[in-house]
mmCIF file of C-alpha atoms in Angstrom:
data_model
loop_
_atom_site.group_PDB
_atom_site.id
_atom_site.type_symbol
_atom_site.label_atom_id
_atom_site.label_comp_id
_atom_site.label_asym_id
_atom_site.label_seq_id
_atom_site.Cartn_x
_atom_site.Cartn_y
_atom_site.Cartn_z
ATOM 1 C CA UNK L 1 104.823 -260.873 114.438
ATOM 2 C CA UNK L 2 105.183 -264.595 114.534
ATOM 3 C CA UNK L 3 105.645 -267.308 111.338
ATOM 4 C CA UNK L 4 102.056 -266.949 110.777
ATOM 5 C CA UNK L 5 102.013 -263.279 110.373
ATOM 6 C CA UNK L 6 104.276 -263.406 107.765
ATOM 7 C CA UNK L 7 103.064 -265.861 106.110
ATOM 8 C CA UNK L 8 99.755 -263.536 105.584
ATOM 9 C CA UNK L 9 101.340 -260.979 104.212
ATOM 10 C CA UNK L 10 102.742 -263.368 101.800
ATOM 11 C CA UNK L 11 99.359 -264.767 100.944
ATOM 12 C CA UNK L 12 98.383 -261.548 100.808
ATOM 13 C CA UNK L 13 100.601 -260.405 98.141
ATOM 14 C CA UNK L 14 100.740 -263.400 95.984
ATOM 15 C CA UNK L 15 96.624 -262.645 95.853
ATOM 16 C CA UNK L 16 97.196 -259.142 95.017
ATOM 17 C CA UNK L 17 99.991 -260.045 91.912
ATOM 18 C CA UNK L 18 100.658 -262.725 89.221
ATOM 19 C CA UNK L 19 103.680 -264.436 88.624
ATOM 20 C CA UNK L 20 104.964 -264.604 85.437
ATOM 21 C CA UNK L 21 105.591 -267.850 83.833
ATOM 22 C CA UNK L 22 109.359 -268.354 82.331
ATOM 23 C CA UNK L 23 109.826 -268.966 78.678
ATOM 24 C CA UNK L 24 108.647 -272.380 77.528
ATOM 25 C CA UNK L 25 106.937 -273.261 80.957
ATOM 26 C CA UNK L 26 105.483 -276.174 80.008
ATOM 27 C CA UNK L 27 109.509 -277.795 79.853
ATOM 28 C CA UNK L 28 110.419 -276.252 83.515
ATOM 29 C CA UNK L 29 110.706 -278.283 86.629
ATOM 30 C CA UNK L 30 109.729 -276.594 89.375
ATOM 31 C CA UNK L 31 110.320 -276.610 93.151
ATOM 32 C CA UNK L 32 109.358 -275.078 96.439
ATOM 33 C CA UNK L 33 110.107 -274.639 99.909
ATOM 34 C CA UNK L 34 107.614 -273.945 102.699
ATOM 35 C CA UNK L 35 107.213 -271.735 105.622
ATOM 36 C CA UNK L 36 105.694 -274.947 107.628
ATOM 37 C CA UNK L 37 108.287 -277.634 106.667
ATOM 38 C CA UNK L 38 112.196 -278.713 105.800
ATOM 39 C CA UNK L 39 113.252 -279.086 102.518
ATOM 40 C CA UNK L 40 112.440 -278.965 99.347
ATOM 41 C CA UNK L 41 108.947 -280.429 96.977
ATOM 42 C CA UNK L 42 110.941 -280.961 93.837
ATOM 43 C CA UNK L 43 109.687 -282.267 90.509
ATOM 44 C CA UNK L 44 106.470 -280.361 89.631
ATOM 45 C CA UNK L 45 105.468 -278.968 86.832
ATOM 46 C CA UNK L 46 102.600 -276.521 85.011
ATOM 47 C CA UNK L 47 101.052 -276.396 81.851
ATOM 48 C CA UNK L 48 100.502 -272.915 82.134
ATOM 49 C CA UNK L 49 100.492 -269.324 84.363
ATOM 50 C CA UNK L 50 97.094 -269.901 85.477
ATOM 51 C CA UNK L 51 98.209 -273.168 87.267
ATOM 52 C CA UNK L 52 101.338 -272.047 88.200
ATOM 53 C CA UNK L 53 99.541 -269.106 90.104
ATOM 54 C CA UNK L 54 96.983 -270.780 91.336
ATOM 55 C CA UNK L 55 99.462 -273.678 93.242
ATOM 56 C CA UNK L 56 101.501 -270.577 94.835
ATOM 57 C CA UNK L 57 98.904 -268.928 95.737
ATOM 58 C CA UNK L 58 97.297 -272.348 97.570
ATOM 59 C CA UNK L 59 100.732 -273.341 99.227
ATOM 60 C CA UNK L 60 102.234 -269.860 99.678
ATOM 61 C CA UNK L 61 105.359 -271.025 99.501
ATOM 62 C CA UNK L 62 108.397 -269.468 101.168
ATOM 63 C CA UNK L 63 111.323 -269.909 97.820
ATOM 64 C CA UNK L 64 110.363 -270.907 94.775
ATOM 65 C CA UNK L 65 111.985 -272.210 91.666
ATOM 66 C CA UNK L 66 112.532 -273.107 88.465
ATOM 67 C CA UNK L 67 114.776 -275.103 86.342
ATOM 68 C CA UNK L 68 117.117 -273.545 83.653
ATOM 69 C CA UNK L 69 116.931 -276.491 81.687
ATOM 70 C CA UNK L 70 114.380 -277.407 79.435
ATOM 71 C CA UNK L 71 112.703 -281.367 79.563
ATOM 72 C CA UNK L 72 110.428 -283.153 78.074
ATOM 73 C CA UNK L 73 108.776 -284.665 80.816
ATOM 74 C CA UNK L 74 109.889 -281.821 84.058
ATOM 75 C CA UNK L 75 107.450 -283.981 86.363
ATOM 76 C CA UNK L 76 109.183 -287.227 86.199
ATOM 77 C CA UNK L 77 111.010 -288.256 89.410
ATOM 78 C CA UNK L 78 114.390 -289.490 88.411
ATOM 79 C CA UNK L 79 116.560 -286.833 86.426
ATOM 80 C CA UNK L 80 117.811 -289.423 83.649
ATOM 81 C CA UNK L 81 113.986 -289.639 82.900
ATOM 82 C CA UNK L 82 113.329 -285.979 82.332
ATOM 83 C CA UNK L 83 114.845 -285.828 78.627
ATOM 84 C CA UNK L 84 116.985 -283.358 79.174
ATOM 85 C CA UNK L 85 116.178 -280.644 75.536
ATOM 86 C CA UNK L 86 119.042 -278.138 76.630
ATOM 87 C CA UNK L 87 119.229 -275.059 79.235
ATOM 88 C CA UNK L 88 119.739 -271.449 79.507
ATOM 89 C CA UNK L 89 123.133 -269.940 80.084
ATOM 90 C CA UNK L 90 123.045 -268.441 83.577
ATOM 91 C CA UNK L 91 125.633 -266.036 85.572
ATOM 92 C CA UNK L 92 125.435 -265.476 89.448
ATOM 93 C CA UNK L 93 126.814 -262.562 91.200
ATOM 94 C CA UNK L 94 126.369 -262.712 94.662
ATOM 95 C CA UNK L 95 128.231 -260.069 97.034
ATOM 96 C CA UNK L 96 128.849 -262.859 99.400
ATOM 97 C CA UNK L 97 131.487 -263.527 96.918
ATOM 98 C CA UNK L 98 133.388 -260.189 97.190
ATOM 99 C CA UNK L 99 134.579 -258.125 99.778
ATOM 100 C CA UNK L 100 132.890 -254.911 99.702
ATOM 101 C CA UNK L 101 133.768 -252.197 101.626
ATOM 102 C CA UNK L 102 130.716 -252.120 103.408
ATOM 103 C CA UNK L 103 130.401 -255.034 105.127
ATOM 104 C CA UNK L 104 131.826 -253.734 108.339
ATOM 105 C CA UNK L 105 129.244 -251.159 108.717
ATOM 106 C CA UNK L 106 126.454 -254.685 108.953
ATOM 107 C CA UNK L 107 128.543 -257.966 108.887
ATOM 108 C CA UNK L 108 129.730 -259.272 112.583
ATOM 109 C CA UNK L 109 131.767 -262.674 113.334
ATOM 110 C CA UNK L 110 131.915 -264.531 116.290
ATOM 111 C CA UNK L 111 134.851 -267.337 117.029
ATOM 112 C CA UNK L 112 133.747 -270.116 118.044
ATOM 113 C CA UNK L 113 136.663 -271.761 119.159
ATOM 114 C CA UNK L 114 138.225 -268.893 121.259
ATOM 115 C CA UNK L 115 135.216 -266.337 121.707
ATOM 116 C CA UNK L 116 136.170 -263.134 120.126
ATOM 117 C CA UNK L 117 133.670 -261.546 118.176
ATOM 118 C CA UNK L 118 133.833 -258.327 115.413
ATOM 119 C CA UNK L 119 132.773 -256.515 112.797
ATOM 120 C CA UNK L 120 133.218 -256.875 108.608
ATOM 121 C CA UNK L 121 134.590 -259.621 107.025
ATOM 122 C CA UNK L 122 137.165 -262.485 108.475
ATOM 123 C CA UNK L 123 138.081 -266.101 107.019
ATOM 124 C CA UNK L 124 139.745 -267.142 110.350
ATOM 125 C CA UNK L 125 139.989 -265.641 113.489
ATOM 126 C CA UNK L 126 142.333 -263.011 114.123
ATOM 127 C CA UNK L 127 142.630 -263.606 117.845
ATOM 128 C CA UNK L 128 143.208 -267.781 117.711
ATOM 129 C CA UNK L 129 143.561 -268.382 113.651
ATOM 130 C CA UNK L 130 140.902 -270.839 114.070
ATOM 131 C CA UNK L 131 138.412 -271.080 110.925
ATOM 132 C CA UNK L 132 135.601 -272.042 113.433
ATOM 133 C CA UNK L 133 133.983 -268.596 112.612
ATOM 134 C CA UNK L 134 130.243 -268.170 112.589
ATOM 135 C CA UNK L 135 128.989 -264.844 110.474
ATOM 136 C CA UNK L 136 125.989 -262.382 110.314
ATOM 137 C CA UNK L 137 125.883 -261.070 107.022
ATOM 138 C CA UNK L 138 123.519 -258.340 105.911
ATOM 139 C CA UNK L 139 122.819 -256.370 103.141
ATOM 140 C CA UNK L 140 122.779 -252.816 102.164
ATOM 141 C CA UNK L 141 122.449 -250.721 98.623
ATOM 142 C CA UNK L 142 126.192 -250.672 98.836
ATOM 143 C CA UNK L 143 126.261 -254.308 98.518
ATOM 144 C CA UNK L 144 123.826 -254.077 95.504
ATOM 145 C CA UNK L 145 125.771 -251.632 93.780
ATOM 146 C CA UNK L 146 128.923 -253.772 93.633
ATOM 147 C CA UNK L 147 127.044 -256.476 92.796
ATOM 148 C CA UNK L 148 124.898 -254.276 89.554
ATOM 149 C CA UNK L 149 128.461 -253.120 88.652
ATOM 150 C CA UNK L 150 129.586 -256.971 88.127
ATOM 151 C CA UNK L 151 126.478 -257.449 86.240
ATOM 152 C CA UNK L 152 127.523 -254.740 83.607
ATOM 153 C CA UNK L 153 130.565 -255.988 83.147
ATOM 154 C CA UNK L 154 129.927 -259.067 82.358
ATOM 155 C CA UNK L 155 127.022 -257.864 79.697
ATOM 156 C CA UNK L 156 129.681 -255.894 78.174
ATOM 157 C CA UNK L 157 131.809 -258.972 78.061
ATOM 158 C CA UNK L 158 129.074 -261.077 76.264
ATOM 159 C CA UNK L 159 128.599 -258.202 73.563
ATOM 160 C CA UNK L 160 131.747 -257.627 72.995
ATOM 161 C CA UNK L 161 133.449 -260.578 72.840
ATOM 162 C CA UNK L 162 130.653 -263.604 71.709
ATOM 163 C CA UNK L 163 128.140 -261.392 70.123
ATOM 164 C CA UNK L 164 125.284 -261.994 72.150
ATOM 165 C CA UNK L 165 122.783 -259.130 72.160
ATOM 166 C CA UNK L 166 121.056 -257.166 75.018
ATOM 167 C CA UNK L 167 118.102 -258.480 73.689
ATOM 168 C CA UNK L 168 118.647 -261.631 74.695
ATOM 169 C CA UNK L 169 119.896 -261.231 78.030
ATOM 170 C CA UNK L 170 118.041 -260.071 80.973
ATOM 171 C CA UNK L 171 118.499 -259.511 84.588
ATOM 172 C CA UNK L 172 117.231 -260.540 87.901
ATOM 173 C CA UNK L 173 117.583 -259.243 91.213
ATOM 174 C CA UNK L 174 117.684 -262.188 93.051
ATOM 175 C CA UNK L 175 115.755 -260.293 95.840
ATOM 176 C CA UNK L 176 118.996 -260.719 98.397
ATOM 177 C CA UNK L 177 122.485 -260.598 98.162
ATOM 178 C CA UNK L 178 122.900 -260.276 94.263
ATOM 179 C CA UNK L 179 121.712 -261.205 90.078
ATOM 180 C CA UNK L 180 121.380 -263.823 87.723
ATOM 181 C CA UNK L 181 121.895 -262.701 84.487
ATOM 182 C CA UNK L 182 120.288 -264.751 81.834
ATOM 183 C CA UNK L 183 121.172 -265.776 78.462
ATOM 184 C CA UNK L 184 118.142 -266.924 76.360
ATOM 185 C CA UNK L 185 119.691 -267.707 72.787
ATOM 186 C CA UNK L 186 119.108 -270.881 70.228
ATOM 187 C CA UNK L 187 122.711 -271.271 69.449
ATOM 188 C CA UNK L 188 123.403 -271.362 73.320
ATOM 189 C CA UNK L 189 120.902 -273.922 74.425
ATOM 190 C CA UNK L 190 122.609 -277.305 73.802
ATOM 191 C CA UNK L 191 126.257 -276.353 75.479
ATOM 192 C CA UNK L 192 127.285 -278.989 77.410
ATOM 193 C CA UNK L 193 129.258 -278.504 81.289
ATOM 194 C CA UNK L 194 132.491 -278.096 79.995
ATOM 195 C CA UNK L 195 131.351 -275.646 76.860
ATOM 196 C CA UNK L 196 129.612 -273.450 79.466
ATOM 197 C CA UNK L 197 133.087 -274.083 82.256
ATOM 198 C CA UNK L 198 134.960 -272.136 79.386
ATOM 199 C CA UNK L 199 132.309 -269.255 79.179
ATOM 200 C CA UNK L 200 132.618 -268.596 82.736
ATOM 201 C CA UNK L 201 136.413 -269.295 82.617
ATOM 202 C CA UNK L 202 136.050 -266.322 80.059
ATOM 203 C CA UNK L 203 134.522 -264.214 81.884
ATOM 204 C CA UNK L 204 136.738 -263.994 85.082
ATOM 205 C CA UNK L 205 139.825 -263.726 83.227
ATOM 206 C CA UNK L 206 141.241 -266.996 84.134
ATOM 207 C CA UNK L 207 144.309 -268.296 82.086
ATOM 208 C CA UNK L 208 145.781 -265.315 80.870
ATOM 209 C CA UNK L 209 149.478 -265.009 80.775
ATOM 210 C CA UNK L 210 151.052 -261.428 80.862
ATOM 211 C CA UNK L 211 154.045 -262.771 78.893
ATOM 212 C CA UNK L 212 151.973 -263.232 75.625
ATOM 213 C CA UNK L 213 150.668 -259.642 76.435
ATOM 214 C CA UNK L 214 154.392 -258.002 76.820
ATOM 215 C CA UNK L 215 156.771 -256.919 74.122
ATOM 216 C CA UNK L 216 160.498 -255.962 74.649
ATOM 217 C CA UNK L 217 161.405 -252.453 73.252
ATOM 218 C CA UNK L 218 164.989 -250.275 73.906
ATOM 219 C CA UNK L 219 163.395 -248.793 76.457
ATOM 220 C CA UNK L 220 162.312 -251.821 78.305
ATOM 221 C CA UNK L 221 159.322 -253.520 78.016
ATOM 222 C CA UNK L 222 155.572 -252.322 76.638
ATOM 223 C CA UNK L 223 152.348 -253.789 76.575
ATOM 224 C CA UNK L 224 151.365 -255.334 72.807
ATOM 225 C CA UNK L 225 148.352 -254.394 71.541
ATOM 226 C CA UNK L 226 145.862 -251.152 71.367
ATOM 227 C CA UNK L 227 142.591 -250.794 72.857
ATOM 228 C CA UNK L 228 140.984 -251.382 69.295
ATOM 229 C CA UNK L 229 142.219 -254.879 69.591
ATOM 230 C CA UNK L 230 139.142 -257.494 70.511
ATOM 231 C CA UNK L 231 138.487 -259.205 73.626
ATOM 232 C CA UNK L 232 141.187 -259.029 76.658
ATOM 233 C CA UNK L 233 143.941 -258.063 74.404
ATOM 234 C CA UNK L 234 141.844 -254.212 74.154
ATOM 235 C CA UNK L 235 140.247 -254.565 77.147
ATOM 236 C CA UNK L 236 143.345 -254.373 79.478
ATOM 237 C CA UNK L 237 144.869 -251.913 77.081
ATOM 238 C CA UNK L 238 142.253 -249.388 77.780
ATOM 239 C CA UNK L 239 142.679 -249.960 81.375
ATOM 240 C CA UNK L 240 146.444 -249.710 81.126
ATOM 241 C CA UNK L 241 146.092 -246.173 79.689
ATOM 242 C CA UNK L 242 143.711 -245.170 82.628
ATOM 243 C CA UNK L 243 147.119 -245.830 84.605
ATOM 244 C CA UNK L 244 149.805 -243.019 85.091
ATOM 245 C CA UNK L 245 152.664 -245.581 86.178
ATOM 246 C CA UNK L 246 152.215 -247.858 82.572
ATOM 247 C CA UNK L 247 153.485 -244.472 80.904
ATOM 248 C CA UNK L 248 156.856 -244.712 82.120
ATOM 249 C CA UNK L 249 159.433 -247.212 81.584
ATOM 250 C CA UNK L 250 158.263 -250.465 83.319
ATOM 251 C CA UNK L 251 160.199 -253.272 84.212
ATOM 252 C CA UNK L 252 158.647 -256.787 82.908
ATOM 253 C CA UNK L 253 157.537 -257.839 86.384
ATOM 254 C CA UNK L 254 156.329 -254.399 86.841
ATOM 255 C CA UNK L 255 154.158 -254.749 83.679
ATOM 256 C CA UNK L 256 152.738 -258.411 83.764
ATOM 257 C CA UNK L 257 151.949 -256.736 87.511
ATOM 258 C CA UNK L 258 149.865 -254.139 86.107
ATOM 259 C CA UNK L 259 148.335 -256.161 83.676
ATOM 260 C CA UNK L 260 146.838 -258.822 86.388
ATOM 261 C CA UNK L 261 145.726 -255.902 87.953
ATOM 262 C CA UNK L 262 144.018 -254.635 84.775
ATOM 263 C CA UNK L 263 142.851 -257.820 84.628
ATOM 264 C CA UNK L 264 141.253 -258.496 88.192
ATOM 265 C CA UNK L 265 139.755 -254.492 87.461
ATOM 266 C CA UNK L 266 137.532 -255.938 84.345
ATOM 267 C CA UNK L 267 136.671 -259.170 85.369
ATOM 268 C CA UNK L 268 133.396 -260.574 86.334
ATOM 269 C CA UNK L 269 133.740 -261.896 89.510
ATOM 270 C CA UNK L 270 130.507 -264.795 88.544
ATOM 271 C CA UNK L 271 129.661 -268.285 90.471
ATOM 272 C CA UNK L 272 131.211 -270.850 87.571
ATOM 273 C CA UNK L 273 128.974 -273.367 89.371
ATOM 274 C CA UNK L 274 125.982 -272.041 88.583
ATOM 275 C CA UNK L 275 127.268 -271.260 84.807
ATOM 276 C CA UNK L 276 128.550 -274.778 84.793
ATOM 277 C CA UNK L 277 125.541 -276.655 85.925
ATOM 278 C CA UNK L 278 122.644 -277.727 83.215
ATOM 279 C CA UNK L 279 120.287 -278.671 85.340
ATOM 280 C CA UNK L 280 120.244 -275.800 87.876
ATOM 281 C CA UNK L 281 117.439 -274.906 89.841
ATOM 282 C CA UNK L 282 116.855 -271.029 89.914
ATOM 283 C CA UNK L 283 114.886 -268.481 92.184
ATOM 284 C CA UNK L 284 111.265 -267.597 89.798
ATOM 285 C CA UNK L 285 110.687 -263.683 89.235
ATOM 286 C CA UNK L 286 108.017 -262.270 90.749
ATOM 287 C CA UNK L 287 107.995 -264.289 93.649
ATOM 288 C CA UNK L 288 108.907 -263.075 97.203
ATOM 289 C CA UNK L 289 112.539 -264.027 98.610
ATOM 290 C CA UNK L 290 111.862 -266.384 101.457
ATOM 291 C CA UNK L 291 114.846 -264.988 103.401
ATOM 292 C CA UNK L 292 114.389 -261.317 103.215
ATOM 293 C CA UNK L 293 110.209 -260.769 101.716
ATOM 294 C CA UNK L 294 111.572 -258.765 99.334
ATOM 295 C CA UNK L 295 110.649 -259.604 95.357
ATOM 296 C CA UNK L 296 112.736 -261.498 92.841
ATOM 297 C CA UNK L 297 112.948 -258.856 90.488
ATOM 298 C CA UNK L 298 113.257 -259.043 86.345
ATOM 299 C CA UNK L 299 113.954 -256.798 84.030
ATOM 300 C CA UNK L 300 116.085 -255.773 81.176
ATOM 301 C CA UNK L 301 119.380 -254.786 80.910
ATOM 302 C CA UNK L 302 118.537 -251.105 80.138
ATOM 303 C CA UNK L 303 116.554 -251.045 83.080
ATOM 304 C CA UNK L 304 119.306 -251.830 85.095
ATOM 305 C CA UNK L 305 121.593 -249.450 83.411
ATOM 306 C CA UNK L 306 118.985 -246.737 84.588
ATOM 307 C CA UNK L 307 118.461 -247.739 88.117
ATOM 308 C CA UNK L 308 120.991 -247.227 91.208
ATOM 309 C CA UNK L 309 121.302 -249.581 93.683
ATOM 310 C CA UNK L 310 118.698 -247.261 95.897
ATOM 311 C CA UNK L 311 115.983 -247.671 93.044
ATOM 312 C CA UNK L 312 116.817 -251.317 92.177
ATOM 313 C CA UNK L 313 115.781 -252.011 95.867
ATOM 314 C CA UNK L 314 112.947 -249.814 96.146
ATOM 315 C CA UNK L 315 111.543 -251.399 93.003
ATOM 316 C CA UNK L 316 111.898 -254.920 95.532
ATOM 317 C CA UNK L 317 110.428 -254.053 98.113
ATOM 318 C CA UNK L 318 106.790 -255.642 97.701
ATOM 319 C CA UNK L 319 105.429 -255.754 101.401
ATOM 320 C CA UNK L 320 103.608 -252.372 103.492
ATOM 321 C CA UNK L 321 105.723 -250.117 104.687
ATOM 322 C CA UNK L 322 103.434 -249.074 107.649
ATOM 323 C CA UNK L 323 105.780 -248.615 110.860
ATOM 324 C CA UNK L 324 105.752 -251.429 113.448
ATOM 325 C CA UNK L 325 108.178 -251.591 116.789
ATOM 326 C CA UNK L 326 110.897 -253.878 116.072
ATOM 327 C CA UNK L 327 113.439 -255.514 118.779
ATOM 328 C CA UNK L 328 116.936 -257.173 118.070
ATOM 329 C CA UNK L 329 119.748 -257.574 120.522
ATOM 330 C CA UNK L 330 122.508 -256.392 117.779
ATOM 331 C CA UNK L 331 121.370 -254.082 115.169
ATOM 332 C CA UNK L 332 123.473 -253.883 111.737
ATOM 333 C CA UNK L 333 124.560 -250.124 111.149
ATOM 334 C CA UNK L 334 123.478 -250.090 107.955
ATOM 335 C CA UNK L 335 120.789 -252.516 106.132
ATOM 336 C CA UNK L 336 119.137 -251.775 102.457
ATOM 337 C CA UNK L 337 119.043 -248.307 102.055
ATOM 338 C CA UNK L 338 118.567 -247.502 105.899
ATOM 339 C CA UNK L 339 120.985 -246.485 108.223
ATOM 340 C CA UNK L 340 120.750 -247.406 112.037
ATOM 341 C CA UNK L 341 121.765 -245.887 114.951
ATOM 342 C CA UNK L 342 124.313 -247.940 116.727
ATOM 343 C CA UNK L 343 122.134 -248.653 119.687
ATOM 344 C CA UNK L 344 120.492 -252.127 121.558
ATOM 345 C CA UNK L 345 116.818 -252.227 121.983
ATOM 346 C CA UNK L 346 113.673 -251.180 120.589
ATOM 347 C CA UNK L 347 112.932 -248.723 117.691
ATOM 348 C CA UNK L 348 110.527 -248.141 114.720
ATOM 349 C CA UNK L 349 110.702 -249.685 111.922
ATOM 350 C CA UNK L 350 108.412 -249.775 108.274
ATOM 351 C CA UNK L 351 107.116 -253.506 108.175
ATOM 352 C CA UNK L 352 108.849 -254.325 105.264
ATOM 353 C CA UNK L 353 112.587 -254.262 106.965
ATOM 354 C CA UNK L 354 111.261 -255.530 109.950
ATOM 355 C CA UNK L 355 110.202 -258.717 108.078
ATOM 356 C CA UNK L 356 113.442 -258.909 106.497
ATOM 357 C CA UNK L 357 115.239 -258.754 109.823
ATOM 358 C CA UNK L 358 112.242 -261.202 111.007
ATOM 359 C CA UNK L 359 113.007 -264.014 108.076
ATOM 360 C CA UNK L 360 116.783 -263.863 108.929
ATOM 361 C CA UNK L 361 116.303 -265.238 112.918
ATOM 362 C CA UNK L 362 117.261 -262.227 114.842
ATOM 363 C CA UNK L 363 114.712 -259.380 115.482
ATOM 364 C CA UNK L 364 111.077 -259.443 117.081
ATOM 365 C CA UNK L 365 108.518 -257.650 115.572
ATOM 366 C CA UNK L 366 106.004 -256.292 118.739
ATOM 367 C CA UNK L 367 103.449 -254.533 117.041
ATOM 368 C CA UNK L 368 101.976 -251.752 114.919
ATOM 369 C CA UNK L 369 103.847 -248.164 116.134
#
């Protein structure tokens, strides 16, 4: 199956579904990027689903996109003329972020100054130490269960600590390598860059000093507070008590020890940047990943509490699942919810992994099976 193939079954899909429109569409920029051409058509914008739908399903675009931030005129060229009316608050979690112990059953590396080439994860080279490392990455429902993990901690984290409700959060799977998690709230809407830097700040944990969190007792030393206490002062308590070695008597570099690791437990592990930024472009539900066919996927944050990562990606997965013959020179062992058979060559495949193998450069689909 060549571009064009794929393409079709695109086409095909985006005629068989509607997109949804975001909140308040009429105040979205949106953007697109195309199967047939480099970057990026930027600046558009819709009145309403029907046009929105009707454009996508014209162009068939490979990514689409739309702005967090609200405008008063979305279509105008230069971003000081847009009238910038506020944005969404936005997390990313994106596995490519974390180090998961999967990713040596589908991630390789190759050095590219010395030659030597492995499996999982590697900043630099073991062999030469250079950092002239080019990667494969893949995904599997490992990788998405890490990354819906994050995702709940970080809703429990907004709840608890700034009183934003489930109701007005929800959840995308960004139909690859993570979730946006979205924040749609009045109060939220005007926060400037550095308001929303602190929020994300927040949220990983960053700043806190275990001294402030330490008390000094005849025995040694103890940790302050209770897990009734708000915020991070309960959270790492209830972590601490999870922990046989905090019930003996701790040194205080023993303690502030556990407490960063209490700390690094709980966190979310979130892309600031994309917290951070006001006028952030962001992948549309209901449209097909560009990179992987599979759909960008919305719902609540009950609905994710129910699904595992196995029925989060089965709910994704958009295109036929008829079996074509698929050929790649280096198969990952593991990729979505299927494992492979560490072998070189041809096998079977249903059409929707072969397309995402397709999309990412490095297998040939030959035909139906």
């Amino acid at each position: 199956m060549d571009q064009a193939g794929i393409v079709r079954l695109f086409k095909a899909y985006y005629a068989r579904n509607t997109v949804p429109p975001p909140s308040s569409i009429e105040k979205r920029e949106f953007a697109f990027s195309f199967f047939d051409s480099q970057g990026m058509a930027r600046h558009m914008a819709f009145r309403d689903a029907g046009e929105l739908n009707k454009f996508i399903r014209d162009k068939v675009p490979q990514h689409a996109y739309y702005s967090t931030a609200y405008y008063a005129d979305p279509a105008a060229s230069d971003m000081d003329e847009k009238g910038w009316q506020g944005a969404d608050l936005v997390f990313d979690i994106d596995v490519d972020h974390i180090n998961t112990p999967c990713k040596p059953l589908h991630d390789t590396w190759k050095c590219r100054n010395c030659g030597a080439e492995g499996w999982g994860f590697v900043e630099k080279c073991p062999s030469c130490g250079s950092d002239r490392v080019e990667r494969q990455t893949w995904v599997c429902e490992q990788c998405i269960s890490v990354a819906r993990d994050e995702v709940l901690k970080l809703v429990d984290i907004l709840e608890e600590d700034f009183g934003i409700s489930r109701d007005e959060m929800y959840v995308v799977f960004s139909g690859h390598r993570g979730f946006h998690l979205h924040v749609e709230d009045s109060a939220l809407v005007d926060l400037d860059q550095e308001a929303r830097r602190e929020i994300a700040d927040y949220v990983r944990g960053l700043g806190i000093d275990p001294e402030l969190y330490i008390a000094r007792t005849r025995g040694g030393y103890t940790y302050r507070y209770t897990p009734e206490d708000p915020g991070w002062r309960g959270r790492i308590a209830k972590l601490l008590q999870l922990r046989p070695e905090a019930e003996g008597r701790l040194s205080r570099g023993e303690l502030e020890r556990l407490i960063l690791e209490c700390v690094a437990e709980a966190r979310a592990n979130i892309d600031e940047k994309v917290t951070m930024d006001v006028k952030r472009l962001i992948r549309l539900p209901g449209t097909l990943h560009g990179k992987t066919g599979l759909k960008v996927l919305r719902m609540t944050v009950q609905q994710l509490e129910a699904l595992d990562a196995r029925g989060v990606l089965e709910k994704a997965i958009a295109l036929p699942d008829e079996p074509v013959r698929v050929e790649m020179d280096k198969w990952p062992r593991k990729i979505l919810a299927t494992s492979l058979p560490d072998q070189a060559g041809e096998r079977t495949l249903p059409l929707y992994l072969a397309v995402y193998l397709a999309l990412n450069g490095k297998a040939r689909v030959l035909g139906p099976a």
